[in-house]
Amino acid sequence: MFSGPPADPATPITPTTSAGGVPRPGEIPGRAIEPTPARRSWTAPLLLGAAGLLALLIALFGPGLVARGTGELRIPGAGLTTVLRTVLFAALALHLGELVAPQLIRPVRGRPRTAVRSWAVLASLAGAAAAAGQIVRLAAVSDLGITETYGTREGGLLLLIANGLVVAALCAASRRPALALAPLAVVIGAEALRAHPEAYSPEFGAALTVVHLTAASLWTGGLLYVLRTMWLWRGSPVAARALLGRYARLAIWLYVALAATGTASTLRRLPLDVVFTSAYGRTLLLKLALMAVVSGLALAARRRMLRDTDPAVAHRLARREQVVLGLVVVVSAVLTVVPDPHWISLRP
C-alpha cells in the first residue's frame, strides 16, 4: 500500500480528477501534483568564466612563454600591452558586428520585433581607453612625456586610434549610428600602419592587415550579435534558424578573406627556418590550431542547421565557436607584441 508524507495544510489542494470526476490513472484523488522546479545549469557560465580566465592568462604570460629559449629581446610590459590590444580588438569586433549584423536580421520573415541592447558605445569607449593606456605605457617605456610621445610614429597612430574610437562612440549614441563606419575605418587603417613599422614593403603589409582585421572583426562581432539575437528569439525557432543561416553564408566569405590574407602575411613576414624557433612562429602555430577548432565547430553548426529544424544544437555549437574565437583574438594580440622574426634569420 502506497504511503507518502502528509499534505501540508498551508499548501492549496487542487483536484486532480478529470472533467468527469474520475481520477486520472496513477493519480491520488484530492492531491495536487507539484511541478518540479527547473534546475539552472551552471555549465555555460562556468565554461565562459574559465575561457575568460584562460584568455587573461594567455594575454599576460603568453608573450614571455612563446619567447622562452628563442634568444629574442625581451619586450618591456609585453603582457600589459597584449591585454590592452585585446581590448582594442574586441572593441572593434563588437562595434563592427553591431553595424553589420542588423542587415542580416531585417530580411528574416516572421522575426520577433525585439532587438538586443547595443554595446557599441561602451565597447568603443573601452577601446579608446585601451589605446590611451598604450600611449601611457609607451611614454613610460621610452622615458618620454605624453606630449613628446604623441610626436613619435607609434604614439601619433595610437592617438588617432583613441580619438577615432571616441568619435565612433559618439556616432553610436546618435540617431545615425551607421556614421561610425567612417571613424572605425580610420581606426583600422591606423592600427594596420602601427603594426607594420618594418622597412620592407610596409604598405603591402598594412593593406593585408586592413582586410584581415576587418574580416576578423566582422566574423567575431557579427557572430556574437547573431547569438544574442537568437537567444532573444528562442521562442521563434524558425526565425532564429533563418538568421543563423544568413550569417553562415556571410561567414564563408569572411573565412576566405581571412585565409587568403593570413597566408600572404605569413609568407611575407615569417621565414620558414624560424617557424619553431621564434616567438612569432610559435604564436602563429597556436593561432592556426585554434582556427582549425573554429572551422570544425562552424562546419558542424552549419551541418546541424541544415539537418534539424530546431536550431538549438547549432546555436550551442556556434556559442562554442564564439568562445574559441575570443581566444583567437587574444592570440592575435600576442602576435602584434612579439618581435618581428626577420632579425633571427638575418643575424650571423
Coordinates of C-alpha atoms in Angstrom, one line a residue:
M1 CA 0.0 0.0 0.0
F2 CA 1.3 3.4 -1.0
S3 CA 2.1 5.8 1.8
G4 CA 3.5 9.3 1.4
P5 CA 4.2 12.3 3.5
P6 CA 1.1 14.1 4.9
A7 CA -0.2 17.0 3.0
D8 CA 0.9 20.5 4.1
P9 CA -2.1 22.3 5.4
A10 CA -0.8 25.6 4.1
T11 CA -0.5 24.1 0.6
P12 CA -3.6 24.6 -1.6
I13 CA -5.0 21.4 -2.9
T14 CA -6.3 21.3 -6.4
P15 CA -8.3 18.4 -7.7
T16 CA -6.6 16.0 -10.0
T17 CA -9.6 14.4 -11.4
S18 CA -10.7 14.6 -15.0
A19 CA -13.6 16.6 -16.2
G20 CA -16.0 13.8 -15.5
G21 CA -14.8 13.5 -11.9
V22 CA -12.8 10.3 -12.5
P23 CA -9.3 10.3 -11.2
R24 CA -6.6 10.1 -13.9
P25 CA -4.5 7.0 -14.0
G26 CA -1.8 6.9 -11.5
E27 CA -3.1 10.0 -9.5
I28 CA -4.4 10.1 -6.0
P29 CA -7.8 11.9 -5.6
G30 CA -7.6 15.2 -3.7
R31 CA -3.8 15.6 -4.1
A32 CA -2.1 18.1 -6.2
I33 CA 0.9 17.3 -8.3
E34 CA 3.5 19.9 -7.6
P35 CA 5.7 20.9 -10.6
T36 CA 9.3 20.0 -10.4
P37 CA 11.3 23.3 -10.2
A38 CA 13.6 23.8 -13.2
R39 CA 17.2 23.3 -12.5
R40 CA 19.5 26.1 -13.6
S41 CA 22.5 24.9 -15.5
W42 CA 25.8 26.4 -14.4
T43 CA 27.8 24.7 -17.1
A44 CA 27.7 27.6 -19.6
P45 CA 28.7 30.4 -17.0
L46 CA 31.5 28.2 -15.6
L47 CA 32.9 27.5 -19.1
L48 CA 32.6 31.2 -20.0
G49 CA 34.4 32.2 -16.8
A50 CA 37.1 29.5 -17.4
A51 CA 37.6 30.8 -21.0
G52 CA 37.9 34.4 -19.8
L53 CA 40.5 33.4 -17.2
L54 CA 42.4 31.4 -19.8
A55 CA 42.3 34.4 -22.1
L56 CA 43.7 36.7 -19.4
L57 CA 46.5 34.3 -18.6
I58 CA 47.4 34.0 -22.3
A59 CA 47.5 37.8 -22.6
L60 CA 49.6 38.3 -19.5
F61 CA 52.1 35.4 -19.8
G62 CA 51.8 34.4 -23.4
P63 CA 54.5 36.7 -24.9
G64 CA 57.0 35.6 -22.4
L65 CA 56.2 31.9 -22.7
V66 CA 56.4 31.8 -26.5
A67 CA 59.7 33.8 -26.5
R68 CA 61.4 31.4 -24.0
G69 CA 64.5 29.9 -25.5
T70 CA 64.4 31.9 -28.7
G71 CA 67.1 34.4 -27.9
E72 CA 64.9 37.3 -28.8
L73 CA 65.0 40.5 -27.0
R74 CA 62.5 40.9 -24.1
I75 CA 59.7 43.3 -24.8
P76 CA 59.0 45.6 -21.8
G77 CA 55.5 45.4 -20.5
A78 CA 54.5 42.8 -23.1
G79 CA 51.7 41.3 -21.0
L80 CA 50.0 44.6 -20.3
T81 CA 50.3 45.6 -23.9
T82 CA 48.7 42.3 -25.0
V83 CA 45.8 42.9 -22.6
L84 CA 45.3 46.5 -24.0
R85 CA 45.4 45.4 -27.6
T86 CA 43.0 42.5 -26.8
V87 CA 40.5 45.1 -25.5
L88 CA 41.1 47.2 -28.6
F89 CA 40.5 44.3 -31.0
A90 CA 37.4 43.2 -29.0
A91 CA 36.0 46.8 -29.2
L92 CA 36.4 46.9 -33.0
A93 CA 34.7 43.5 -33.3
L94 CA 31.7 44.4 -31.1
H95 CA 31.1 47.8 -32.8
L96 CA 31.5 46.5 -36.4
G97 CA 29.4 43.5 -35.6
E98 CA 26.5 45.7 -34.4
L99 CA 26.7 47.7 -37.6
V100 CA 26.7 44.8 -40.0
A101 CA 24.6 42.1 -38.2
P102 CA 21.3 44.1 -38.3
Q103 CA 21.5 44.0 -42.1
L104 CA 21.2 40.2 -41.8
I105 CA 18.2 40.5 -39.4
R106 CA 15.9 42.8 -41.4
P107 CA 15.2 40.3 -44.3
V108 CA 14.2 37.5 -41.9
R109 CA 10.5 36.8 -42.3
G110 CA 8.3 36.4 -39.2
R111 CA 11.0 37.6 -36.9
P112 CA 10.1 39.0 -33.5
R113 CA 10.1 42.8 -33.2
T114 CA 12.6 42.7 -30.3
A115 CA 16.2 43.7 -30.6
V116 CA 19.2 43.2 -28.3
R117 CA 20.7 46.1 -26.3
S118 CA 23.5 47.9 -28.0
W119 CA 27.0 47.5 -26.6
A120 CA 28.7 49.8 -29.2
V121 CA 29.1 52.9 -27.1
L122 CA 30.7 51.1 -24.2
A123 CA 32.9 48.9 -26.5
S124 CA 34.3 51.9 -28.3
L125 CA 35.0 53.8 -25.1
A126 CA 36.8 50.8 -23.7
G127 CA 38.8 50.6 -26.9
A128 CA 39.7 54.3 -26.7
A129 CA 40.8 53.8 -23.1
A130 CA 42.9 50.8 -24.2
A131 CA 44.6 52.9 -26.9
A132 CA 45.2 55.7 -24.3
G133 CA 46.7 53.1 -22.0
Q134 CA 49.2 52.0 -24.7
I135 CA 50.2 55.7 -25.1
V136 CA 50.9 55.9 -21.4
R137 CA 52.9 52.6 -21.5
L138 CA 54.9 53.8 -24.5
A139 CA 55.7 57.0 -22.7
A140 CA 56.9 55.1 -19.6
V141 CA 59.0 52.7 -21.5
S142 CA 60.5 55.4 -23.7
D143 CA 61.1 57.8 -20.8
L144 CA 59.2 60.5 -22.7
G145 CA 56.5 62.9 -21.7
I146 CA 52.9 62.4 -23.1
T147 CA 53.2 65.3 -25.5
E148 CA 56.6 64.0 -26.7
T149 CA 55.1 60.5 -27.2
Y150 CA 52.4 62.0 -29.5
G151 CA 55.3 63.1 -31.7
T152 CA 56.5 59.5 -32.3
R153 CA 55.1 57.4 -35.1
E154 CA 53.5 54.8 -32.8
G155 CA 52.3 57.4 -30.3
G156 CA 50.7 59.5 -33.1
L157 CA 48.9 56.5 -34.5
L158 CA 47.7 55.4 -31.1
L159 CA 46.3 58.9 -30.5
L160 CA 44.5 58.7 -33.8
I161 CA 43.0 55.3 -32.8
A162 CA 41.9 56.6 -29.4
N163 CA 40.2 59.7 -31.0
G164 CA 38.6 57.6 -33.7
L165 CA 37.0 55.3 -31.2
V166 CA 35.7 58.2 -29.2
V167 CA 34.1 59.7 -32.4
A168 CA 32.7 56.2 -33.1
A169 CA 31.1 56.1 -29.7
L170 CA 29.5 59.5 -30.2
C171 CA 28.1 58.3 -33.5
A172 CA 26.7 55.1 -31.9
A173 CA 25.0 57.2 -29.3
S174 CA 23.4 59.5 -32.0
R175 CA 20.4 58.9 -34.2
R176 CA 22.6 57.8 -37.1
P177 CA 24.8 55.1 -35.7
A178 CA 25.9 54.0 -39.1
L179 CA 28.1 57.1 -39.3
A180 CA 30.5 55.2 -37.0
L181 CA 31.8 53.3 -40.0
A182 CA 34.0 56.2 -41.1
P183 CA 35.9 56.6 -37.8
L184 CA 36.1 52.8 -37.4
A185 CA 37.7 52.6 -40.9
V186 CA 40.3 55.3 -39.7
V187 CA 41.0 53.2 -36.6
I188 CA 41.6 50.0 -38.6
G189 CA 43.9 51.9 -41.0
A190 CA 45.9 53.4 -38.2
E191 CA 46.2 50.1 -36.4
A192 CA 47.4 48.4 -39.7
L193 CA 50.1 51.1 -40.1
R194 CA 51.1 50.9 -36.5
A195 CA 51.5 47.1 -36.7
H196 CA 53.9 47.4 -39.8
P197 CA 56.8 49.7 -39.0
E198 CA 59.2 47.4 -40.9
A199 CA 61.4 48.8 -43.7
Y200 CA 60.4 46.1 -46.2
S201 CA 57.1 47.0 -48.1
P202 CA 55.1 48.2 -45.1
E203 CA 52.3 49.5 -47.3
F204 CA 51.6 46.0 -48.6
G205 CA 51.6 44.6 -45.1
A206 CA 49.3 47.3 -43.9
A207 CA 46.9 46.6 -46.7
L208 CA 46.8 42.9 -45.8
T209 CA 46.2 43.8 -42.2
V210 CA 43.3 46.1 -43.1
V211 CA 41.4 43.3 -44.9
H212 CA 42.4 40.7 -42.3
L213 CA 41.4 42.8 -39.3
T214 CA 38.1 43.9 -40.9
A215 CA 37.1 40.3 -41.7
A216 CA 38.1 39.0 -38.3
S217 CA 36.1 41.8 -36.6
L218 CA 33.0 41.2 -38.7
W219 CA 33.2 37.4 -38.1
T220 CA 33.7 37.7 -34.3
G221 CA 31.4 40.6 -33.6
G222 CA 28.8 39.6 -36.1
L223 CA 28.5 36.1 -34.6
L224 CA 28.2 37.5 -31.1
Y225 CA 25.3 39.8 -32.2
V226 CA 23.6 36.9 -34.0
L227 CA 23.9 34.6 -31.0
R228 CA 22.5 37.3 -28.7
T229 CA 19.6 37.8 -31.1
M230 CA 18.9 34.1 -31.4
W231 CA 18.7 33.8 -27.6
L232 CA 16.2 36.7 -27.6
W233 CA 14.3 34.8 -30.3
R234 CA 14.4 31.4 -28.7
G235 CA 10.6 31.3 -28.8
S236 CA 10.7 31.6 -32.6
P237 CA 13.0 28.8 -33.8
V238 CA 12.2 29.3 -37.5
A239 CA 13.3 32.9 -37.4
A240 CA 16.4 32.0 -35.3
R241 CA 17.4 29.3 -37.8
A242 CA 17.0 31.6 -40.8
L243 CA 19.1 34.3 -39.1
L244 CA 21.9 31.8 -38.4
G245 CA 21.7 30.6 -42.0
R246 CA 22.2 34.1 -43.3
Y247 CA 25.2 34.7 -41.0
A248 CA 26.7 31.4 -42.1
R249 CA 26.6 32.5 -45.8
L250 CA 28.4 35.7 -44.9
A251 CA 30.9 33.9 -42.7
I252 CA 32.1 31.8 -45.7
W253 CA 33.3 34.9 -47.5
L254 CA 34.9 36.3 -44.3
Y255 CA 36.7 33.0 -43.8
V256 CA 38.1 33.1 -47.4
A257 CA 39.3 36.7 -46.8
L258 CA 40.9 35.6 -43.5
A259 CA 42.6 32.6 -45.0
A260 CA 44.0 34.5 -48.1
T261 CA 45.3 37.5 -46.2
G262 CA 46.6 35.4 -43.3
T263 CA 48.5 33.1 -45.7
A264 CA 50.0 36.1 -47.6
S265 CA 51.0 37.8 -44.3
T266 CA 52.7 34.6 -43.1
L267 CA 54.7 34.0 -46.2
R268 CA 55.7 37.7 -46.2
R269 CA 56.7 38.0 -42.6
L270 CA 57.7 34.6 -41.3
P271 CA 60.9 32.9 -42.7
L272 CA 60.3 29.1 -42.8
D273 CA 63.6 28.4 -40.9
V274 CA 62.4 30.1 -37.7
V275 CA 58.8 28.8 -37.5
F276 CA 59.6 26.8 -34.4
T277 CA 62.4 29.0 -33.0
S278 CA 60.8 32.4 -33.0
A279 CA 58.0 33.7 -30.7
Y280 CA 56.1 34.9 -33.8
G281 CA 56.2 31.4 -35.4
R282 CA 55.1 29.7 -32.2
T283 CA 52.3 32.1 -31.7
L284 CA 51.2 31.7 -35.2
L285 CA 51.1 27.9 -34.9
L286 CA 48.9 28.3 -31.8
K287 CA 46.6 30.6 -33.7
L288 CA 46.3 28.2 -36.6
A289 CA 45.4 25.4 -34.2
L290 CA 42.6 27.5 -32.7
M291 CA 41.4 28.4 -36.1
A292 CA 41.2 24.7 -37.0
V293 CA 38.9 24.2 -34.0
V294 CA 36.8 27.2 -35.0
S295 CA 36.5 25.8 -38.5
G296 CA 35.4 22.4 -37.2
L297 CA 32.8 24.0 -35.0
A298 CA 31.5 26.2 -37.8
L299 CA 31.1 23.3 -40.2
A300 CA 29.4 21.2 -37.5
A301 CA 26.9 24.0 -36.7
R302 CA 26.1 24.5 -40.4
R303 CA 25.5 20.8 -40.9
R304 CA 23.2 20.6 -37.9
M305 CA 21.4 23.8 -39.1
L306 CA 20.7 22.2 -42.5
R307 CA 19.6 18.9 -40.9
D308 CA 17.5 20.0 -38.0
T309 CA 14.6 22.4 -37.9
D310 CA 15.3 23.2 -34.3
P311 CA 18.4 25.5 -34.2
A312 CA 19.2 24.6 -30.5
V313 CA 22.1 22.3 -31.3
A314 CA 23.6 24.6 -34.0
H315 CA 23.2 27.5 -31.5
R316 CA 25.2 25.6 -28.9
L317 CA 28.0 24.8 -31.4
A318 CA 28.1 28.4 -32.5
R319 CA 28.4 29.5 -28.9
R320 CA 31.5 27.3 -28.6
E321 CA 32.8 28.7 -31.8
Q322 CA 32.4 32.2 -30.3
V323 CA 34.4 31.2 -27.2
V324 CA 37.3 29.9 -29.3
L325 CA 37.2 33.0 -31.5
G326 CA 37.7 35.0 -28.3
L327 CA 40.9 33.1 -27.7
V328 CA 41.9 33.7 -31.3
V329 CA 41.6 37.5 -30.6
V330 CA 43.9 37.2 -27.6
V331 CA 46.5 35.2 -29.6
S332 CA 46.3 37.7 -32.4
A333 CA 47.1 40.4 -29.9
V334 CA 50.1 38.4 -28.8
L335 CA 51.3 38.4 -32.5
T336 CA 51.3 42.2 -32.5
V337 CA 53.6 42.3 -29.5
V338 CA 56.3 39.7 -30.1
P339 CA 59.3 40.7 -32.2
D340 CA 59.5 40.6 -36.0
P341 CA 61.1 37.2 -36.7
H342 CA 63.2 38.5 -39.7
W343 CA 66.1 39.6 -37.5
I344 CA 66.6 36.0 -36.3
S345 CA 67.1 34.6 -39.8
L346 CA 69.3 37.6 -40.8
R347 CA 71.7 37.5 -37.9
P348 CA 75.1 35.9 -38.4

